[in-house]
PDB file of C-alpha atoms and ligand atoms in Angstrom:
ATOM      1  CA  MET A   1     -35.112  25.629 -24.453  1.00  0.00           C
ATOM      2  CA  ALA A   2     -38.737  24.374 -25.331  1.00  0.00           C
ATOM      3  CA  LYS A   3     -41.743  25.792 -23.765  1.00  0.00           C
ATOM      4  CA  ILE A   4     -43.190  22.694 -21.924  1.00  0.00           C
ATOM      5  CA  ILE A   5     -47.183  22.299 -21.306  1.00  0.00           C
ATOM      6  CA  THR A   6     -48.001  19.660 -18.972  1.00  0.00           C
ATOM      7  CA  LEU A   7     -51.630  18.261 -18.683  1.00  0.00           C
ATOM      8  CA  ALA A   8     -52.108  16.858 -15.173  1.00  0.00           C
ATOM      9  CA  HIS A   9     -55.077  15.706 -12.845  1.00  0.00           C
ATOM     10  CA  GLN A  10     -55.144  12.502 -10.743  1.00  0.00           C
ATOM     11  CA  LYS A  11     -58.437  11.419 -12.171  1.00  0.00           C
ATOM     12  CA  GLY A  12     -59.065   9.543 -15.426  1.00  0.00           C
ATOM     13  CA  GLY A  13     -61.461  10.061 -17.937  1.00  0.00           C
ATOM     14  CA  VAL A  14     -61.524  14.031 -17.865  1.00  0.00           C
ATOM     15  CA  GLY A  15     -59.929  14.525 -21.716  1.00  0.00           C
ATOM     16  CA  LYS A  16     -56.281  15.177 -20.852  1.00  0.00           C
ATOM     17  CA  SER A  17     -55.018  12.670 -23.446  1.00  0.00           C
ATOM     18  CA  THR A  18     -57.667  14.015 -25.896  1.00  0.00           C
ATOM     19  CA  LEU A  19     -56.539  17.422 -25.279  1.00  0.00           C
ATOM     20  CA  ALA A  20     -52.627  16.549 -25.216  1.00  0.00           C
ATOM     21  CA  LEU A  21     -52.957  15.292 -28.696  1.00  0.00           C
ATOM     22  CA  ASN A  22     -55.292  17.939 -30.152  1.00  0.00           C
ATOM     23  CA  LEU A  23     -52.748  20.725 -28.847  1.00  0.00           C
ATOM     24  CA  ALA A  24     -49.922  18.913 -30.417  1.00  0.00           C
ATOM     25  CA  LEU A  25     -52.054  18.662 -33.833  1.00  0.00           C
ATOM     26  CA  CYS A  26     -52.753  22.256 -33.782  1.00  0.00           C
ATOM     27  CA  PHE A  27     -49.355  23.328 -33.249  1.00  0.00           C
ATOM     28  CA  LYS A  28     -47.395  20.916 -35.379  1.00  0.00           C
ATOM     29  CA  ASP A  29     -47.278  23.141 -38.634  1.00  0.00           C
ATOM     30  CA  GLN A  30     -45.717  26.175 -36.848  1.00  0.00           C
ATOM     31  CA  LEU A  31     -43.650  24.759 -34.041  1.00  0.00           C
ATOM     32  CA  LYS A  32     -41.449  21.539 -33.702  1.00  0.00           C
ATOM     33  CA  VAL A  33     -43.768  20.008 -31.235  1.00  0.00           C
ATOM     34  CA  ALA A  34     -43.273  16.834 -29.149  1.00  0.00           C
ATOM     35  CA  LEU A  35     -45.789  15.078 -27.569  1.00  0.00           C
ATOM     36  CA  ILE A  36     -44.780  12.523 -24.401  1.00  0.00           C
ATOM     37  CA  ASP A  37     -46.812  10.538 -22.384  1.00  0.00           C
ATOM     38  CA  SER A  38     -45.425  10.040 -18.989  1.00  0.00           C
ATOM     39  CA  ASP A  39     -47.710   6.771 -18.475  1.00  0.00           C
ATOM     40  CA  LEU A  40     -45.524   3.809 -18.776  1.00  0.00           C
ATOM     41  CA  GLN A  41     -48.742   2.147 -20.123  1.00  0.00           C
ATOM     42  CA  GLY A  42     -49.472   5.419 -21.994  1.00  0.00           C
ATOM     43  CA  SER A  43     -52.032   5.045 -24.458  1.00  0.00           C
ATOM     44  CA  LEU A  44     -50.512   8.204 -26.594  1.00  0.00           C
ATOM     45  CA  TYR A  45     -47.276   6.375 -27.210  1.00  0.00           C
ATOM     46  CA  HIS A  46     -49.330   3.696 -28.719  1.00  0.00           C
ATOM     47  CA  LEU A  47     -50.687   5.879 -31.178  1.00  0.00           C
ATOM     48  CA  LYS A  48     -47.417   6.741 -32.636  1.00  0.00           C
ATOM     49  CA  GLU A  49     -47.770   4.543 -35.900  1.00  0.00           C
ATOM     50  CA  ASP A  50     -51.322   6.310 -36.390  1.00  0.00           C
ATOM     51  CA  PHE A  51     -49.806   9.884 -36.361  1.00  0.00           C
ATOM     52  CA  PRO A  52     -46.663   9.675 -38.203  1.00  0.00           C
ATOM     53  CA  GLU A  53     -46.831  13.403 -38.520  1.00  0.00           C
ATOM     54  CA  LEU A  54     -46.230  14.062 -34.853  1.00  0.00           C
ATOM     55  CA  ASP A  55     -43.060  13.576 -32.684  1.00  0.00           C
ATOM     56  CA  ILE A  56     -44.743  11.021 -29.953  1.00  0.00           C
ATOM     57  CA  LEU A  57     -41.714  10.374 -27.577  1.00  0.00           C
ATOM     58  CA  ALA A  58     -41.385   7.320 -25.270  1.00  0.00           C
ATOM     59  CA  PRO A  59     -42.040   7.614 -21.316  1.00  0.00           C
ATOM     60  CA  GLU A  60     -38.438   7.472 -20.806  1.00  0.00           C
ATOM     61  CA  LYS A  61     -37.458  10.668 -22.529  1.00  0.00           C
ATOM     62  CA  ILE A  62     -39.204  12.628 -19.714  1.00  0.00           C
ATOM     63  CA  SER A  63     -35.865  13.141 -17.871  1.00  0.00           C
ATOM     64  CA  GLU A  64     -34.269  14.444 -20.841  1.00  0.00           C
ATOM     65  CA  ILE A  65     -36.792  17.025 -21.364  1.00  0.00           C
ATOM     66  CA  PRO A  66     -34.721  20.120 -20.540  1.00  0.00           C
ATOM     67  CA  SER A  67     -32.569  19.378 -23.291  1.00  0.00           C
ATOM     68  CA  LEU A  68     -34.617  18.224 -26.029  1.00  0.00           C
ATOM     69  CA  ASP A  69     -34.288  20.239 -29.211  1.00  0.00           C
ATOM     70  CA  TYR A  70     -38.231  21.456 -29.554  1.00  0.00           C
ATOM     71  CA  ASP A  71     -40.099  24.713 -29.533  1.00  0.00           C
ATOM     72  CA  LEU A  72     -43.018  23.024 -27.573  1.00  0.00           C
ATOM     73  CA  ILE A  73     -43.247  19.896 -25.505  1.00  0.00           C
ATOM     74  CA  ILE A  74     -46.710  18.715 -24.428  1.00  0.00           C
ATOM     75  CA  VAL A  75     -46.556  16.123 -21.595  1.00  0.00           C
ATOM     76  CA  ASP A  76     -49.573  13.876 -20.774  1.00  0.00           C
ATOM     77  CA  THR A  77     -49.858  12.371 -17.573  1.00  0.00           C
ATOM     78  CA  PRO A  78     -51.295   9.101 -16.104  1.00  0.00           C
ATOM     79  CA  PRO A  79     -54.570   9.228 -14.076  1.00  0.00           C
ATOM     80  CA  TYR A  80     -52.946   8.928 -10.672  1.00  0.00           C
ATOM     81  CA  LEU A  81     -50.576  10.885  -8.689  1.00  0.00           C
ATOM     82  CA  SER A  82     -47.322   9.983 -10.117  1.00  0.00           C
ATOM     83  CA  ASN A  83     -44.175  10.488  -8.245  1.00  0.00           C
ATOM     84  CA  ARG A  84     -42.876  12.025 -11.205  1.00  0.00           C
ATOM     85  CA  LEU A  85     -45.262  14.645 -11.198  1.00  0.00           C
ATOM     86  CA  ASN A  86     -42.800  16.989  -9.109  1.00  0.00           C
ATOM     87  CA  GLU A  87     -40.063  16.526 -11.365  1.00  0.00           C
ATOM     88  CA  LEU A  88     -42.521  17.167 -14.348  1.00  0.00           C
ATOM     89  CA  PHE A  89     -43.843  20.445 -12.698  1.00  0.00           C
ATOM     90  CA  SER A  90     -40.033  21.482 -12.213  1.00  0.00           C
ATOM     91  CA  TYR A  91     -39.632  21.717 -16.156  1.00  0.00           C
ATOM     92  CA  SER A  92     -42.999  22.969 -16.865  1.00  0.00           C
ATOM     93  CA  ASP A  93     -44.022  26.512 -18.019  1.00  0.00           C
ATOM     94  CA  TYR A  94     -47.648  25.842 -17.863  1.00  0.00           C
ATOM     95  CA  VAL A  95     -49.918  23.076 -16.363  1.00  0.00           C
ATOM     96  CA  LEU A  96     -53.228  22.339 -17.350  1.00  0.00           C
ATOM     97  CA  VAL A  97     -55.684  20.785 -15.064  1.00  0.00           C
ATOM     98  CA  HIS A  98     -58.690  19.087 -16.523  1.00  0.00           C
ATOM     99  CA  THR A  99     -62.173  18.894 -14.818  1.00  0.00           C
ATOM    100  CA  LYS A 100     -65.739  18.360 -15.322  1.00  0.00           C
ATOM    101  CA  ALA A 101     -67.866  20.934 -14.087  1.00  0.00           C
ATOM    102  CA  GLY A 102     -69.663  19.267 -11.335  1.00  0.00           C
ATOM    103  CA  PHE A 103     -69.023  20.528  -7.907  1.00  0.00           C
ATOM    104  CA  PHE A 104     -67.284  17.157  -6.455  1.00  0.00           C
ATOM    105  CA  ASP A 105     -65.320  17.431  -9.776  1.00  0.00           C
ATOM    106  CA  VAL A 106     -63.878  20.534  -9.271  1.00  0.00           C
ATOM    107  CA  MET A 107     -63.238  19.982  -5.646  1.00  0.00           C
ATOM    108  CA  ALA A 108     -61.087  16.786  -6.827  1.00  0.00           C
ATOM    109  CA  ILE A 109     -58.714  19.068  -8.669  1.00  0.00           C
ATOM    110  CA  LYS A 110     -57.427  20.957  -5.345  1.00  0.00           C
ATOM    111  CA  LEU A 111     -54.883  18.260  -4.779  1.00  0.00           C
ATOM    112  CA  THR A 112     -53.234  18.525  -8.173  1.00  0.00           C
ATOM    113  CA  LEU A 113     -53.431  22.416  -7.581  1.00  0.00           C
ATOM    114  CA  ALA A 114     -51.674  22.016  -4.184  1.00  0.00           C
ATOM    115  CA  LEU A 115     -49.047  20.200  -5.723  1.00  0.00           C
ATOM    116  CA  ILE A 116     -48.714  22.976  -8.464  1.00  0.00           C
ATOM    117  CA  LYS A 117     -48.461  25.452  -5.724  1.00  0.00           C
ATOM    118  CA  PHE A 118     -45.618  23.570  -4.061  1.00  0.00           C
ATOM    119  CA  SER A 119     -43.708  23.446  -7.182  1.00  0.00           C
ATOM    120  CA  GLN A 120     -44.094  27.197  -7.708  1.00  0.00           C
ATOM    121  CA  ALA A 121     -42.106  27.874  -5.054  1.00  0.00           C
ATOM    122  CA  GLN A 122     -39.125  26.331  -6.679  1.00  0.00           C
ATOM    123  CA  ASN A 123     -40.144  27.119 -10.464  1.00  0.00           C
ATOM    124  CA  GLN A 124     -41.265  30.728 -10.611  1.00  0.00           C
ATOM    125  CA  ARG A 125     -41.927  30.347 -14.434  1.00  0.00           C
ATOM    126  CA  LEU A 126     -44.727  28.026 -13.692  1.00  0.00           C
ATOM    127  CA  LYS A 127     -48.257  28.864 -14.229  1.00  0.00           C
ATOM    128  CA  ALA A 128     -51.489  26.801 -14.164  1.00  0.00           C
ATOM    129  CA  GLY A 129     -54.861  27.124 -15.564  1.00  0.00           C
ATOM    130  CA  ILE A 130     -58.056  25.220 -15.083  1.00  0.00           C
ATOM    131  CA  VAL A 131     -59.571  23.404 -18.298  1.00  0.00           C
ATOM    132  CA  LEU A 132     -63.277  22.661 -17.987  1.00  0.00           C
ATOM    133  CA  ASN A 133     -63.992  19.925 -20.014  1.00  0.00           C
ATOM    134  CA  MET A 134     -67.368  18.054 -21.307  1.00  0.00           C
ATOM    135  CA  ILE A 135     -69.894  20.669 -20.137  1.00  0.00           C
ATOM    136  CA  LYS A 136     -73.455  19.490 -21.066  1.00  0.00           C
ATOM    137  CA  PRO A 137     -75.054  22.061 -23.764  1.00  0.00           C
ATOM    138  CA  ARG A 138     -77.599  24.282 -22.047  1.00  0.00           C
ATOM    139  CA  SER A 139     -76.782  22.946 -18.663  1.00  0.00           C
ATOM    140  CA  GLY A 140     -74.358  25.798 -17.861  1.00  0.00           C
ATOM    141  CA  ILE A 141     -72.203  25.932 -14.554  1.00  0.00           C
ATOM    142  CA  THR A 142     -73.977  26.340 -11.183  1.00  0.00           C
ATOM    143  CA  ALA A 143     -73.283  29.473  -9.102  1.00  0.00           C
ATOM    144  CA  GLU A 144     -71.735  27.180  -6.260  1.00  0.00           C
ATOM    145  CA  VAL A 145     -69.146  25.829  -8.855  1.00  0.00           C
ATOM    146  CA  VAL A 146     -68.362  29.292 -10.250  1.00  0.00           C
ATOM    147  CA  ASP A 147     -67.843  30.417  -6.709  1.00  0.00           C
ATOM    148  CA  LEU A 148     -65.563  27.438  -6.174  1.00  0.00           C
ATOM    149  CA  LEU A 149     -63.384  28.378  -9.096  1.00  0.00           C
ATOM    150  CA  ASN A 150     -62.989  31.658  -7.984  1.00  0.00           C
ATOM    151  CA  THR A 151     -61.646  30.362  -4.789  1.00  0.00           C
ATOM    152  CA  LEU A 152     -58.804  28.422  -6.413  1.00  0.00           C
ATOM    153  CA  GLY A 153     -57.153  31.721  -7.762  1.00  0.00           C
ATOM    154  CA  ASN A 154     -56.179  30.166 -11.532  1.00  0.00           C
ATOM    155  CA  PRO A 155     -57.745  31.010 -14.695  1.00  0.00           C
ATOM    156  CA  THR A 156     -60.349  28.828 -16.022  1.00  0.00           C
ATOM    157  CA  PHE A 157     -60.761  27.886 -19.643  1.00  0.00           C
ATOM    158  CA  LYS A 158     -63.637  26.295 -21.338  1.00  0.00           C
ATOM    159  CA  TYR A 159     -62.403  23.626 -23.643  1.00  0.00           C
ATOM    160  CA  SER A 160     -65.251  21.623 -25.080  1.00  0.00           C
ATOM    161  CA  CYS A 161     -68.876  20.679 -24.779  1.00  0.00           C
ATOM    162  CA  LEU A 162     -69.946  17.062 -24.647  1.00  0.00           C
TER     163      LEU A 162
HETATM  164  N1  ADP B 201     -64.571  17.332 -24.832  1.00  0.00           N
HETATM  165  C1  ADP B 201     -65.169  15.869 -25.015  1.00  0.00           C
HETATM  166  N2  ADP B 201     -66.270  15.687 -25.249  1.00  0.00           N
HETATM  167  C2  ADP B 201     -66.854  14.571 -25.476  1.00  0.00           C
HETATM  168  N3  ADP B 201     -65.749  13.140 -24.985  1.00  0.00           N
HETATM  169  C3  ADP B 201     -64.437  13.758 -24.776  1.00  0.00           C
HETATM  170  C4  ADP B 201     -64.159  15.268 -24.560  1.00  0.00           C
HETATM  171  N4  ADP B 201     -62.871  15.205 -24.306  1.00  0.00           N
HETATM  172  C5  ADP B 201     -62.457  13.634 -23.915  1.00  0.00           C
HETATM  173  N5  ADP B 201     -63.743  12.877 -24.341  1.00  0.00           N
HETATM  174  C6  ADP B 201     -63.919  11.592 -24.362  1.00  0.00           C
HETATM  175  O1  ADP B 201     -63.551  11.162 -23.064  1.00  0.00           O
HETATM  176  C7  ADP B 201     -62.870   9.933 -22.855  1.00  0.00           C
HETATM  177  C8  ADP B 201     -61.508  10.019 -21.894  1.00  0.00           C
HETATM  178  O2  ADP B 201     -60.869  10.770 -22.594  1.00  0.00           O
HETATM  179  P1  ADP B 201     -59.187  10.938 -22.333  1.00  0.00           P
HETATM  180  O3  ADP B 201     -58.465  12.125 -23.198  1.00  0.00           O
HETATM  181  O4  ADP B 201     -58.816   9.438 -22.414  1.00  0.00           O
HETATM  182  O5  ADP B 201     -59.291  11.207 -21.035  1.00  0.00           O
HETATM  183  P2  ADP B 201     -57.837  11.271 -19.795  1.00  0.00           P
HETATM  184  O6  ADP B 201     -56.743  11.149 -20.689  1.00  0.00           O
HETATM  185  O7  ADP B 201     -58.005  12.394 -19.003  1.00  0.00           O
HETATM  186  O8  ADP B 201     -57.971   9.685 -19.118  1.00  0.00           O
HETATM  187  C9  ADP B 201     -62.527   9.324 -24.169  1.00  0.00           C
HETATM  188  O9  ADP B 201     -63.537   8.527 -24.768  1.00  0.00           O
HETATM  189  C10 ADP B 201     -62.564  10.738 -24.939  1.00  0.00           C
HETATM  190  O10 ADP B 201     -62.811  10.619 -26.319  1.00  0.00           O
HETATM  191 MG1   MG B 202     -55.141   9.805 -20.478  1.00  0.00          MG
END
């Protein structure tokens, strides 16, 4: 069965779709990769013709994930708490939760992390990491935010600067 990486956060504009597309492009030469946008009005699915080298699947394929023949499936999700998140987390191996590095931005991921924790009780494979995105150069991350991130109990990855 494929490894499934889901990008989830109920906020929009944090860079989920950008990273989903970049991950698929990064791995496409080594692995058989599919990209699925679970948003019915999904932006990624509309890029299908622009990226003919990628398998960008229709949102309806979500329920078929466990039987799809890929090495890696990257799932992008909409900017709200979709009622499909629990189903997605039940299939996933890893959830990446994006956030900007402001205190209130990081506070806002707690809801998504709580949903992941709930799913981890059923899916013991499931791991999650926080992706810090859009960090302003030279502005750093405040000690308050570092403390907050430490209390969340998930590894933190720094993805990209503005
Ligand atoms: N690391 C980054 N640096 C600068 N701009 C970014 C970065 N990541 C994403 N963006 C831009 O931010 C906007 C929102 O990104 P998007 O991937 O659509 O977010 P989401 O899917 O979470 O709504 C887009 O214009 C995108 O190009
Ligand atoms: Mg998006």
